[in-house]
Structures are given as structure tokens and as C-alpha cells.
Short mmCIF file of C-alpha atoms and ligand atoms in Angstrom, two decimals:
data_model
loop_
_atom_site.label_atom_id
_atom_site.label_comp_id
_atom_site.label_asym_id
_atom_site.label_seq_id
_atom_site.Cartn_x
_atom_site.Cartn_y
_atom_site.Cartn_z
CA MET A 261 -11.68 18.81 25.09
CA ASN A 262 -14.73 19.16 27.32
CA LEU A 263 -17.01 19.77 24.34
CA ILE A 264 -15.55 16.76 22.56
CA LEU A 265 -15.99 14.52 25.61
CA GLU A 266 -19.52 15.78 26.27
CA SER A 267 -20.44 14.83 22.71
CA ALA A 268 -19.45 11.25 23.58
CA GLN A 269 -21.61 11.42 26.71
CA TRP A 270 -24.65 12.23 24.56
CA ALA A 271 -24.18 9.43 22.05
CA PRO A 272 -26.79 6.68 21.98
CA SER A 273 -25.84 3.41 23.68
CA ALA A 274 -27.44 -0.04 23.77
CA CYS A 275 -30.13 -0.05 26.53
CA ASN A 276 -28.73 3.32 27.59
CA GLN A 277 -26.05 1.42 29.48
CA GLN A 278 -23.24 3.90 28.65
CA LEU A 279 -20.64 1.29 29.52
CA TRP A 280 -17.86 3.19 27.78
CA GLN A 281 -14.65 4.50 29.31
CA PHE A 282 -12.30 7.03 27.72
CA ILE A 283 -8.61 7.28 28.59
CA ILE A 284 -6.95 10.51 27.55
CA ILE A 285 -3.28 9.95 26.78
CA LYS A 286 -0.97 12.94 26.57
CA ASP A 287 2.18 11.56 28.17
CA ASN A 288 4.87 11.10 25.52
CA ASP A 289 6.72 8.29 27.32
CA LEU A 290 3.47 6.38 27.52
CA LYS A 291 2.91 6.87 23.80
CA ILE A 292 6.43 5.65 23.08
CA ARG A 293 5.75 2.54 25.18
CA LEU A 294 2.56 1.91 23.21
CA THR A 295 4.46 2.01 19.92
CA THR A 296 7.51 0.02 20.97
CA GLU A 297 5.98 -2.53 23.35
CA ALA A 298 2.49 -2.93 21.86
CA GLY A 299 3.26 -2.12 18.20
CA ALA A 300 0.80 0.80 18.08
CA SER A 301 0.87 3.02 15.01
CA LYS A 302 3.54 5.72 15.18
CA LEU A 303 0.82 8.21 14.29
CA ILE A 304 0.05 8.44 17.99
CA LEU A 305 3.43 10.11 18.51
CA LYS A 306 2.43 12.85 16.08
CA ALA A 307 -0.87 13.69 17.77
CA PRO A 308 -0.82 15.68 21.02
CA ILE A 309 -3.82 13.77 22.35
CA ALA A 310 -4.82 10.14 21.97
CA ILE A 311 -8.00 8.74 23.47
CA ALA A 312 -8.41 5.02 24.09
CA VAL A 313 -12.11 4.20 23.78
CA CYS A 314 -13.13 1.14 25.79
CA TYR A 315 -16.43 -0.63 26.40
CA HIS A 316 -17.65 -3.41 28.66
CA SER A 317 -17.06 -6.76 26.97
CA GLY A 318 -20.36 -8.32 28.17
CA ASN A 319 -21.81 -7.85 24.68
CA ILE A 320 -19.16 -7.14 22.07
CA LYS A 321 -21.58 -6.24 19.29
CA GLU A 322 -23.41 -3.71 21.45
CA GLY A 323 -20.07 -2.42 22.70
CA ILE A 324 -18.78 -1.77 19.18
CA GLN A 325 -22.08 -0.18 18.14
CA SER A 326 -22.32 2.13 21.15
CA ALA A 327 -18.66 3.13 21.27
CA SER A 328 -18.69 3.82 17.51
CA ALA A 329 -21.58 6.25 17.99
CA ALA A 330 -19.60 8.03 20.72
CA ILE A 331 -16.47 8.10 18.56
CA GLU A 332 -18.28 9.57 15.57
CA ASN A 333 -19.80 12.28 17.80
CA MET A 334 -16.32 13.18 19.02
CA LEU A 335 -14.89 13.28 15.48
CA LEU A 336 -17.71 15.56 14.32
CA VAL A 337 -17.35 17.98 17.23
CA ALA A 338 -13.55 18.02 16.83
CA THR A 339 -13.95 18.82 13.12
CA SER A 340 -16.44 21.58 13.88
CA LEU A 341 -13.84 23.12 16.22
CA GLY A 342 -11.11 23.00 13.55
CA ILE A 343 -9.33 20.12 15.30
CA GLY A 344 -7.99 17.27 13.18
CA SER A 345 -9.02 13.79 14.24
CA LEU A 346 -8.30 10.20 13.35
CA TYR A 347 -10.24 7.04 14.12
CA LEU A 348 -7.45 4.54 14.76
CA ASN A 349 -7.66 0.79 14.64
CA SER A 350 -3.88 0.24 14.61
CA PHE A 351 -3.47 0.81 18.34
CA GLY A 352 -1.39 -2.35 18.72
CA LYS A 353 -1.65 -5.58 20.66
CA GLU A 354 -4.70 -5.23 22.87
CA ILE A 355 -3.46 -7.28 25.86
CA LYS A 356 -0.27 -5.24 25.94
CA VAL A 357 -2.09 -1.89 25.59
CA LYS A 358 -4.43 -2.87 28.42
CA GLN A 359 -1.45 -3.73 30.60
CA ILE A 360 0.34 -0.46 29.85
CA LEU A 361 -2.77 1.67 30.47
CA ASN A 362 -4.06 -0.35 33.48
CA ILE A 363 -7.36 -1.12 31.74
CA PRO A 364 -9.47 -3.62 33.73
CA ASP A 365 -10.01 -7.12 32.25
CA GLU A 366 -13.76 -6.72 31.72
CA LEU A 367 -13.30 -3.87 29.24
CA PHE A 368 -12.15 -4.17 25.65
CA ILE A 369 -10.59 -1.48 23.48
CA VAL A 370 -12.82 -0.48 20.57
CA ALA A 371 -10.42 2.02 18.99
CA PHE A 372 -8.20 5.00 19.64
CA ILE A 373 -8.97 8.54 18.57
CA LEU A 374 -6.12 10.92 17.76
CA LEU A 375 -6.60 14.67 18.03
CA GLY A 376 -4.46 17.63 17.05
CA TYR A 377 -4.36 20.76 14.97
CA PRO A 378 -3.77 19.73 11.33
CA GLU A 379 -0.55 20.75 9.57
CA LYS A 380 -2.35 20.94 6.24
CA GLN A 381 -5.81 20.58 4.76
CA LEU A 382 -6.33 17.97 2.07
CA PRO A 383 -9.30 17.64 -0.26
CA PRO A 384 -11.68 14.98 1.13
CA PRO A 385 -11.36 11.49 -0.36
CA LYS A 386 -13.95 10.55 -2.97
CA ARG A 387 -16.95 8.63 -1.69
CA ARG A 388 -18.69 5.66 -3.30
CA ALA A 389 -21.79 6.81 -5.18
CA LEU A 390 -25.09 6.41 -3.32
CA GLU A 391 -26.38 4.11 -6.09
CA GLU A 392 -23.54 1.78 -5.23
CA ILE A 393 -24.42 1.48 -1.56
CA VAL A 394 -28.16 2.16 -1.11
CA HIS A 395 -30.97 -0.37 -1.68
CA GLN A 396 -34.74 0.12 -1.57
CA ASN A 397 -36.69 -2.45 0.44
CA TYR A 398 -34.70 -5.43 -0.84
CA PHE A 399 -31.05 -5.88 -1.51
CA SER A 400 -30.71 -5.22 -5.22
CA LYS A 401 -27.70 -5.52 -7.45
CA TYR A 402 -24.24 -5.18 -6.08
CA SER A 403 -20.88 -5.36 -7.76
CA LYS A 404 -18.98 -7.81 -5.65
CA GLU A 405 -15.43 -6.76 -4.87
CA THR A 406 -12.53 -9.13 -5.20
CA PHE A 407 -9.59 -8.97 -2.84
CA SER A 408 -7.59 -11.69 -4.54
CA HIS A 409 -3.83 -11.40 -5.00
CA ASP A 410 -4.40 -12.62 -8.52
CA ALA A 411 -4.73 -9.75 -11.01
CA ASN A 412 -6.59 -12.15 -13.35
CA LYS A 413 -9.59 -11.84 -11.06
CA TRP A 414 -9.69 -8.03 -11.38
CA THR A 415 -10.45 -5.64 -14.20
CA LEU A 416 -8.43 -2.54 -14.92
CA SER A 417 -11.31 -0.42 -13.68
CA SER A 418 -11.69 -2.40 -10.44
CA VAL A 419 -7.96 -1.93 -9.78
CA ARG A 420 -8.36 1.77 -10.56
CA ASP A 421 -11.32 2.17 -8.18
CA PHE A 422 -9.60 0.22 -5.43
CA GLN A 423 -6.42 2.29 -5.68
CA GLU A 424 -8.33 5.57 -5.85
CA ARG A 425 -10.03 4.75 -2.54
CA TYR A 426 -7.18 3.03 -0.80
CA CYS A 427 -4.54 5.66 -1.48
CA ARG A 428 -6.57 8.12 0.58
CA LYS A 429 -6.30 5.97 3.68
CA THR A 430 -3.06 7.74 4.43
CA ASP A 431 -1.19 10.96 3.89
CA LEU A 432 -0.57 11.72 0.22
CA GLY A 433 2.93 10.81 -0.93
CA THR A 434 3.74 8.36 1.88
CA ARG A 435 6.06 5.61 0.72
CA MET A 436 3.89 2.50 0.66
CA ASP A 437 5.44 -0.05 -1.68
CA ILE A 438 7.79 -2.65 -0.33
CA VAL A 439 10.85 -2.59 -2.52
CA ASN A 440 14.19 -3.69 -1.12
CA GLU A 441 17.21 -1.38 -1.30
CA MET A 442 19.05 -3.97 -3.45
CA GLU A 443 16.18 -3.95 -5.93
CA ILE A 444 16.30 -0.14 -6.00
CA LYS A 445 20.04 -0.25 -6.68
CA LEU A 446 19.40 -2.70 -9.52
CA ILE A 447 16.86 -0.33 -11.08
CA GLN A 448 19.29 2.58 -10.78
CA ASN A 449 21.97 0.51 -12.50
CA ILE A 450 19.64 -0.53 -15.30
CA LEU A 451 18.62 3.06 -15.93
CA SER A 452 22.20 4.26 -15.96
CA ARG A 453 23.23 1.84 -18.73
CA GLU A 454 22.12 4.19 -21.48
CA LYS A 455 21.36 7.86 -21.94
CA TYR A 456 17.73 8.80 -22.48
CA ASP A 457 15.98 12.09 -23.17
CA ASN A 458 13.00 11.25 -21.03
CA ILE A 459 11.31 8.43 -19.21
CA LEU A 460 7.72 7.26 -19.00
CA ASP A 461 7.04 5.54 -15.70
CA ILE A 462 4.16 3.11 -16.02
CA PHE A 463 1.77 3.28 -13.06
CA SER A 464 3.92 5.20 -10.57
CA TYR A 465 1.26 5.34 -7.82
CA ASP A 466 3.14 5.74 -4.52
CA GLY A 467 5.92 7.30 -6.58
CA SER A 468 8.60 6.06 -4.19
CA LEU A 469 10.81 4.78 -7.00
CA LEU A 470 10.84 7.95 -9.05
CA ASN A 471 13.18 9.70 -6.62
CA ASN A 472 15.84 7.17 -7.63
CA TYR A 473 15.58 7.81 -11.36
CA PRO A 474 18.36 9.71 -13.12
CA ASP A 475 17.96 13.39 -13.74
CA MET A 476 15.73 13.62 -16.83
CA LYS A 477 12.19 14.54 -17.72
CA ILE A 478 9.75 12.08 -16.12
CA PHE A 479 6.25 11.37 -17.38
CA SER A 480 4.31 9.53 -14.74
CA LEU A 481 1.36 7.41 -15.81
CA ASN A 482 -1.35 6.46 -13.33
CA LEU A 483 -4.76 4.82 -13.42
CA GLY A 484 -6.66 7.65 -11.78
CA SER A 485 -6.58 11.23 -10.58
CA GLU A 486 -6.24 10.41 -6.86
CA THR A 487 -3.32 8.07 -7.49
CA SER A 488 -1.76 10.67 -9.75
CA LEU A 489 -2.05 13.28 -6.99
CA PHE A 490 -0.46 10.79 -4.60
CA THR A 491 2.56 10.40 -6.91
CA THR A 492 2.97 14.15 -7.22
CA TYR A 493 3.25 14.47 -3.44
CA ALA A 494 5.74 11.58 -3.25
CA VAL A 495 8.27 12.91 -5.72
CA ASN A 496 10.75 15.60 -4.78
CA ARG A 497 11.12 16.90 -8.35
CA LYS A 498 8.86 18.11 -11.10
CA ILE A 499 7.09 15.39 -13.08
CA GLU A 500 4.48 15.34 -15.83
CA PRO A 501 1.45 13.44 -14.50
CA LEU A 502 -0.66 11.47 -17.01
CA ILE A 503 -3.74 9.31 -16.62
CA TYR A 504 -4.26 6.04 -18.48
CA ASP A 505 -7.68 5.12 -19.75
CA ASP A 506 -6.84 2.60 -22.49
CA PHE A 507 -4.86 5.43 -24.04
CA ILE A 508 -1.59 7.14 -23.13
CA PRO A 509 -2.09 10.89 -23.59
CA LEU A 510 1.21 11.39 -25.44
CA LYS A 511 2.14 11.88 -29.08
CA ASP A 512 3.53 9.02 -31.18
CA LYS A 513 7.29 8.49 -30.81
CA SER A 514 7.72 11.02 -28.02
CA ILE A 515 9.32 8.80 -25.35
CA SER A 516 12.83 7.34 -25.33
CA ASN A 517 12.39 4.96 -22.40
CA ALA A 518 9.29 3.47 -20.81
CA ILE A 519 9.72 1.57 -17.57
CA CYS A 520 7.34 -0.46 -15.46
CA VAL A 521 8.79 -1.52 -12.11
CA PHE A 522 6.93 -4.03 -9.94
CA LYS A 523 3.63 -2.74 -11.29
CA LEU A 524 2.78 -5.21 -14.04
CA GLU A 525 2.12 -7.75 -11.29
CA ARG A 526 -0.84 -5.56 -10.33
CA ILE A 527 -2.41 -5.26 -13.76
CA PRO A 528 -5.00 -7.71 -15.13
CA PRO A 529 -3.34 -9.63 -18.00
CA GLN A 530 -6.32 -8.87 -20.25
CA ALA A 531 -5.17 -5.23 -20.19
CA TYR A 532 -1.60 -6.01 -21.39
CA ASP A 533 -2.32 -5.96 -25.12
CA LYS A 534 -3.78 -2.47 -25.20
CA LEU A 535 -1.21 -1.14 -22.74
CA PHE A 536 1.78 -2.60 -24.59
CA SER A 537 0.59 -1.38 -27.97
CA GLU A 538 0.09 2.10 -26.52
CA ILE A 539 3.61 2.02 -25.08
CA LYS A 540 4.96 0.92 -28.44
CA ARG A 541 3.12 3.78 -30.12
CA VAL A 542 4.61 6.47 -27.86
CA LEU A 543 8.17 5.06 -28.00
CA GLU A 544 10.73 6.56 -30.36
CA ASP A 545 12.05 4.18 -33.03
CA ASP A 546 15.12 3.29 -30.98
CA GLY A 547 13.19 3.51 -27.70
CA ARG A 548 13.08 0.79 -25.06
CA PHE A 549 10.45 -0.61 -22.78
CA ILE A 550 11.91 -2.06 -19.58
CA ILE A 551 9.76 -4.24 -17.33
CA VAL A 552 11.00 -5.26 -13.89
CA PHE A 553 8.94 -7.84 -12.03
CA ARG A 554 9.23 -10.67 -9.53
CA SER A 555 9.15 -14.15 -10.95
CA ARG A 556 6.58 -16.80 -10.19
CA ASN A 557 9.13 -19.52 -11.00
CA SER A 558 11.59 -18.59 -8.29
CA LEU A 559 12.06 -18.73 -4.55
CA TYR A 560 10.00 -15.55 -4.41
CA GLY A 561 7.11 -17.33 -6.16
CA LEU A 562 7.24 -20.01 -3.47
CA ILE A 563 7.21 -17.43 -0.66
CA HIS A 564 4.24 -15.74 -2.26
CA ARG A 565 2.36 -19.04 -2.33
CA LEU A 566 3.16 -19.58 1.36
CA ILE A 567 1.82 -16.10 2.20
CA LYS A 568 -1.42 -17.03 0.45
CA ILE A 569 -1.64 -20.26 2.45
CA LYS A 570 -1.12 -18.40 5.74
CA PHE A 571 -3.39 -15.42 5.01
CA ASP A 572 -5.77 -16.82 2.34
CA ASP A 573 -6.00 -15.28 -1.09
CA ASP A 574 -7.01 -11.93 0.41
CA ILE A 575 -4.75 -8.91 0.10
CA ARG A 576 -6.30 -7.28 3.18
CA LYS A 577 -5.30 -10.12 5.46
CA SER A 578 -1.59 -10.11 4.73
CA GLY A 579 -1.56 -6.31 4.72
CA ILE A 580 1.51 -6.44 2.50
CA TYR A 581 0.13 -5.43 -0.82
CA SER A 582 -3.33 -4.16 -0.02
CA PHE A 583 -2.45 -0.57 -0.81
CA PHE A 584 -2.11 -1.31 -4.52
CA GLY A 585 -4.80 -3.91 -5.14
CA PRO A 586 -3.72 -7.27 -6.55
CA TYR A 587 -0.16 -8.52 -6.56
CA SER A 588 1.06 -11.80 -8.01
CA PRO A 589 4.51 -12.72 -9.29
CA LEU A 590 4.58 -13.32 -13.05
CA LYS A 591 5.83 -15.88 -15.55
CA SER A 592 8.22 -14.25 -17.97
CA ALA A 593 7.03 -16.41 -20.90
CA ASP A 594 3.56 -14.81 -20.58
CA ILE A 595 4.94 -11.28 -20.67
CA ILE A 596 7.31 -12.01 -23.53
CA SER A 597 4.48 -13.45 -25.58
CA SER A 598 2.30 -10.36 -24.93
CA LEU A 599 5.21 -8.11 -25.93
CA LYS A 600 5.62 -10.07 -29.15
CA GLN A 601 1.87 -9.81 -29.70
CA ALA A 602 2.21 -6.04 -29.45
CA ASP A 603 4.90 -6.27 -32.12
CA PHE A 604 7.99 -5.39 -30.12
CA SER A 605 10.89 -6.48 -32.31
CA SER A 606 13.13 -8.05 -29.68
CA VAL A 607 12.94 -8.85 -26.01
CA SER A 608 15.94 -9.68 -23.84
CA GLN A 609 15.75 -11.16 -20.37
CA GLU A 610 17.99 -10.95 -17.30
CA ARG A 611 17.37 -12.45 -13.86
CA PHE A 612 18.84 -11.33 -10.56
CA PHE A 613 18.98 -12.47 -6.91
CA VAL A 614 18.32 -16.16 -6.27
CA ILE A 615 17.44 -15.26 -2.67
CA PRO A 616 14.74 -12.59 -2.96
CA PRO A 617 15.98 -9.43 -1.22
CA LEU A 618 12.39 -8.80 -0.14
CA ILE A 619 12.76 -11.53 2.51
CA ASP A 620 14.64 -8.93 4.54
CA ASP A 621 11.63 -6.57 4.48
CA PHE A 622 9.10 -9.36 4.99
CA TYR A 623 10.93 -10.41 8.14
CA GLN A 624 10.53 -6.88 9.48
CA LEU A 625 6.83 -6.96 8.59
CA PHE A 626 6.35 -10.18 10.49
CA LEU A 627 8.20 -8.83 13.52
CA HIS A 628 5.82 -5.90 13.63
CA TYR A 629 2.85 -8.11 12.87
CA PHE A 630 3.59 -10.22 15.95
CA THR A 631 4.39 -7.26 18.25
CA SER A 632 1.10 -5.59 17.32
CA GLY A 633 -0.88 -8.81 17.74
CA GLY A 634 -1.69 -8.99 14.03
CA GLY A 635 -3.02 -5.43 14.06
CA ALA A 636 -0.41 -3.71 11.94
CA PHE A 637 2.37 -4.22 9.43
CA TYR A 638 5.26 -1.87 9.20
CA HIS A 639 8.67 -2.56 7.80
CA ARG A 640 10.39 0.72 7.16
CA GLU A 641 11.82 1.11 10.62
CA LYS A 642 13.98 -1.90 11.24
CA ARG A 643 13.63 -3.65 14.57
CA LYS A 644 16.93 -5.00 15.84
CA SER A 645 17.12 -8.77 16.10
CA ILE A 646 19.82 -11.41 15.68
CA VAL A 647 17.80 -13.36 13.10
CA GLY A 648 16.96 -10.15 11.22
CA ASN A 649 20.64 -9.22 11.13
CA LEU A 650 21.61 -12.62 9.83
CA ILE A 651 18.95 -12.56 7.09
CA HIS A 652 20.11 -9.08 6.08
CA LYS A 653 23.75 -10.20 5.86
CA ILE A 654 23.02 -13.37 3.86
CA ILE A 655 20.91 -11.47 1.33
CA ARG A 656 23.55 -8.82 0.89
CA LEU A 657 26.19 -11.44 0.10
CA GLN A 658 24.53 -11.81 -3.30
CA LYS A 659 26.14 -9.94 -6.14
CA GLU A 660 24.11 -8.30 -8.86
CA TYR A 661 24.66 -10.72 -11.73
CA ASN A 662 22.43 -12.41 -14.26
CA THR A 663 21.50 -15.87 -12.99
CA LYS A 664 19.07 -18.50 -14.23
CA PHE A 665 17.17 -18.83 -10.94
CA GLY A 666 16.98 -15.11 -10.13
CA SER A 667 13.78 -13.90 -8.47
CA VAL A 668 13.74 -10.45 -10.08
CA ILE A 669 13.36 -10.41 -13.87
CA VAL A 670 14.27 -7.54 -16.15
CA LEU A 671 12.85 -7.62 -19.67
CA THR A 672 14.06 -5.08 -22.20
CA ALA A 673 11.86 -4.77 -25.26
CA LYS A 674 13.02 -2.87 -28.31
CA LYS A 675 10.53 -1.22 -30.56
C1 FMN B 44 -12.96 1.80 12.13
C2 FMN B 44 -11.90 2.68 11.53
C3 FMN B 44 -10.57 2.36 11.75
C4 FMN B 44 -9.57 3.18 11.23
N1 FMN B 44 -8.26 2.87 11.50
C5 FMN B 44 -7.28 3.64 11.00
C6 FMN B 44 -5.93 3.34 11.29
O1 FMN B 44 -5.62 2.39 11.99
N2 FMN B 44 -4.97 4.15 10.78
C7 FMN B 44 -5.29 5.22 10.01
O2 FMN B 44 -4.37 5.93 9.56
N3 FMN B 44 -6.57 5.54 9.72
C8 FMN B 44 -7.58 4.79 10.21
N4 FMN B 44 -8.88 5.10 9.94
C9 FMN B 44 -9.18 6.32 9.17
C10 FMN B 44 -9.63 6.02 7.75
O3 FMN B 44 -8.51 5.69 6.96
C11 FMN B 44 -10.37 7.25 7.19
O4 FMN B 44 -11.54 7.43 7.92
C12 FMN B 44 -10.73 7.08 5.72
O5 FMN B 44 -9.57 7.03 4.94
C13 FMN B 44 -11.64 8.20 5.19
O6 FMN B 44 -11.02 9.44 5.37
P1 FMN B 44 -11.79 10.62 6.13
O7 FMN B 44 -12.18 10.07 7.47
O8 FMN B 44 -10.79 11.73 6.22
O9 FMN B 44 -12.96 11.00 5.30
C14 FMN B 44 -9.91 4.31 10.46
C15 FMN B 44 -11.26 4.61 10.25
C16 FMN B 44 -12.24 3.82 10.78
C17 FMN B 44 -13.68 4.18 10.58
#
């Protein structure tokens, strides 16, 4: 620890002011208070040591610049000593953290650092190529990123690149998608209607759904190698990973059921034609292609529009979908027409849940969003609240039947 702290001491600071302060937190009760009262990331409970890095707030820009130099020094020294480290922004609501740790008013928290011996070593995440980020003398060309919810504004390769980078922000195989338990039950019921030899899951990514599929051979299609690796870690059974590059690496008529669950919303519509015709090619003659998506013309569509009004059309601001790239509910007429274009012989439609079950999960996200002062979103661990309980109960009153105004649409296309 001394070596790590000394490396911070030797970092450059604006005007050599060295106005940083480091609080070493080892006490478990304190860490629990930070997570429950300030909404800090639960990762701090996993690390034996957390360091809150503070700087004088007289000049915020200089504070961030100087403290970041100190932080990077500490991360490098920790790594050289075989100690795992994490630069953590999700330390929770700053006012609350300052209160809990007795941090004086004139300081602000730049970040936390977590330290501990790693349980496992992972290959380093890919880096952007130097040509993409370095300019000579003048700013030259630059491929502007989009962060829109609307998949129309992306290309398949920009979604691929985004996912390949973003999935390495966390531990491989962590469940990231927000899918309600009622939606999962629906998918299980759909898949149990008929017997299949195998299943091709279209764009599995965080792989969380695959554990709910019936016991059969699963081919898992992804857009890239990092996302494919992520899926492999997420699934507690053997799967056959495949990568899609305008081509599904499978023989003609080798699949009895292809399924795409809440993933078409993330794919640019200009990629549908090629994707659907590839799916048709690999399906057996009596094979089926099932698409499950959330409808734009439903209460869910309205909620999605409200989210965009509150957080702008920027996936990073709502924090809900940013892991996967774009996400926008779809119009079933558009999908049906693309399926017909790809020559699927018949398409049937069912709609479920007038009240979108996802409201339950969104409420949990908002609770955490407010506790953490807008710093983090987390929904998997339910916070107890009377309103939350009520929402949960109302949603669960809904039965799983086909209804005109349902928010979740299931299309079944026959070859
Ligand atoms: C300013 C900053 C804030 C970060 N905040 C978080 C965080 O809140 N939670 C987290 O899990 N990782 C956080 N990270 C870690 C990044 O996800 C990580 O550096 C990135 O995925 C690259 O991985 P690598 O550092 O192992 O090369 C943060 C990193 C930086 C630089």
C-alpha cells in the first residue's frame, strides 16, 4: 500500500499544489453504508480496499486533471505488484458519500479506486486503433459516433464495434439485459410449444436468456468475437458460438428453430434483409423463425418516448440500454414486411401484456438512480418500497394471453 500511495505523491499536479486527499476504506460496515445509503456500486464490497480520491474544489478542471494523474500512477503500480485495481466512477451520491466519510465541504470526490488480488485474469479489452484516435498537427478525419436509441442511425458495424468495446466494461458473462421475469416465462412457454432438434439464438450477447431455453443444442450467433466470448461465460451449458458477418456460418437447412428475443430492436433495419434471408437459408423446410420484441404502438412505446424526453436521445444518459448499443421498440408491420421480402411463407402474430412488465424493473432502476444521485443504475436487487410492491402486484395480475394492445409481440415466421 505504501508503494501505491507514494506513486500518487509523485504524480504531477497543477502548479504543484498537490491538493489531493486519499481516504483508505477497509471497514466493511462503512462499505455497506456507502452502497445502501449512497447507492455506491456493490463492487466496493468485493474489494478489500477502496480509496476515495478527493481534490480541492477551487478549480475543478485542475482537480480532475491532477487527481487523474495520481490515480493512474496508483493503478500502474498496483498492476506491477500483481494487485488488481479498478477506477470507479459509480461511487454513489457525492453529498451522501461525503457525509458518511466526513469529507470537508471544500473537497470534491474525483473517483474511487478499488484494490484487491484478482480471482482470475482476463485477456485485455481491445483498444481503438491509433489511426482512429491520433491526428497530426490538425484534427483530421474522424468517424463520429452516434449514441441514439434509434437503430436507424447506426450501421451493423457501428453496433458491432460499440458492443465489442462496451461488453468489456464489466466482468464477462454478467447479466446485463433488462428482461422481466414475466417476459422470460413467456419465452419459455413459446419454446415449449413444439419440439425442436436445435435452436439458433440470434445475437445472444449477454446470454442471459439462453439459460432459460429448453434442453437442446444451442447455436449462439453474435456480431463479434468479444460479444461471443461474453455469451460463453454467461451460459451454464455448452453452446456453439457463431459470428455473423452478413453470413451465418451454418449449412443450408441445418436449424429447426431460430429465435431472436429483444435483439431486433438493436439492429439497423437496413441489415434485416440480409439477416432474414440468411436465417431462411439455414432453416429446415418446416423450421420456424420466432421474433420477440417490444412494440412501438403500445404503452411500452409511450414509456420509451418519455425516457427519451427525460434523458435525450442518448443511450448513455439513461444508462438502461447502453450496454447493447441502440434500442428502440418496433412496429410489427415493418418486421412482417421484411419477413415477406425475405420470402417467409407465413407470419403469425401474437401480443402479450398491455401493461409492460418492464415497468417493474424500470421502477427499480429509477430508485437506484435517485439514491446514487444519478450516478448509477441497477435493478437486479430489488429495493423494498410500497410503490414498488404495488407496481409489482398490478403487473403480475396480468395473465399471459393474446391481446390486441399487448406491449410484447411474438412473430412466428414459417419457411
Ligand atoms: C474515469 C473512469 C471511470 C470508471 N468507472 C467505472 C465504474 O464506475 N465501474 C466499473 O466497473 N468500471 C469503471 N471504470 C473501468 C473501465 O470500465 C475500464 O477501465 C475499461 O473497461 C478498460 O478496461 P481496463 O482498464 O481493464 O483496460 C472506469 C474507468 C475510468 C477511466
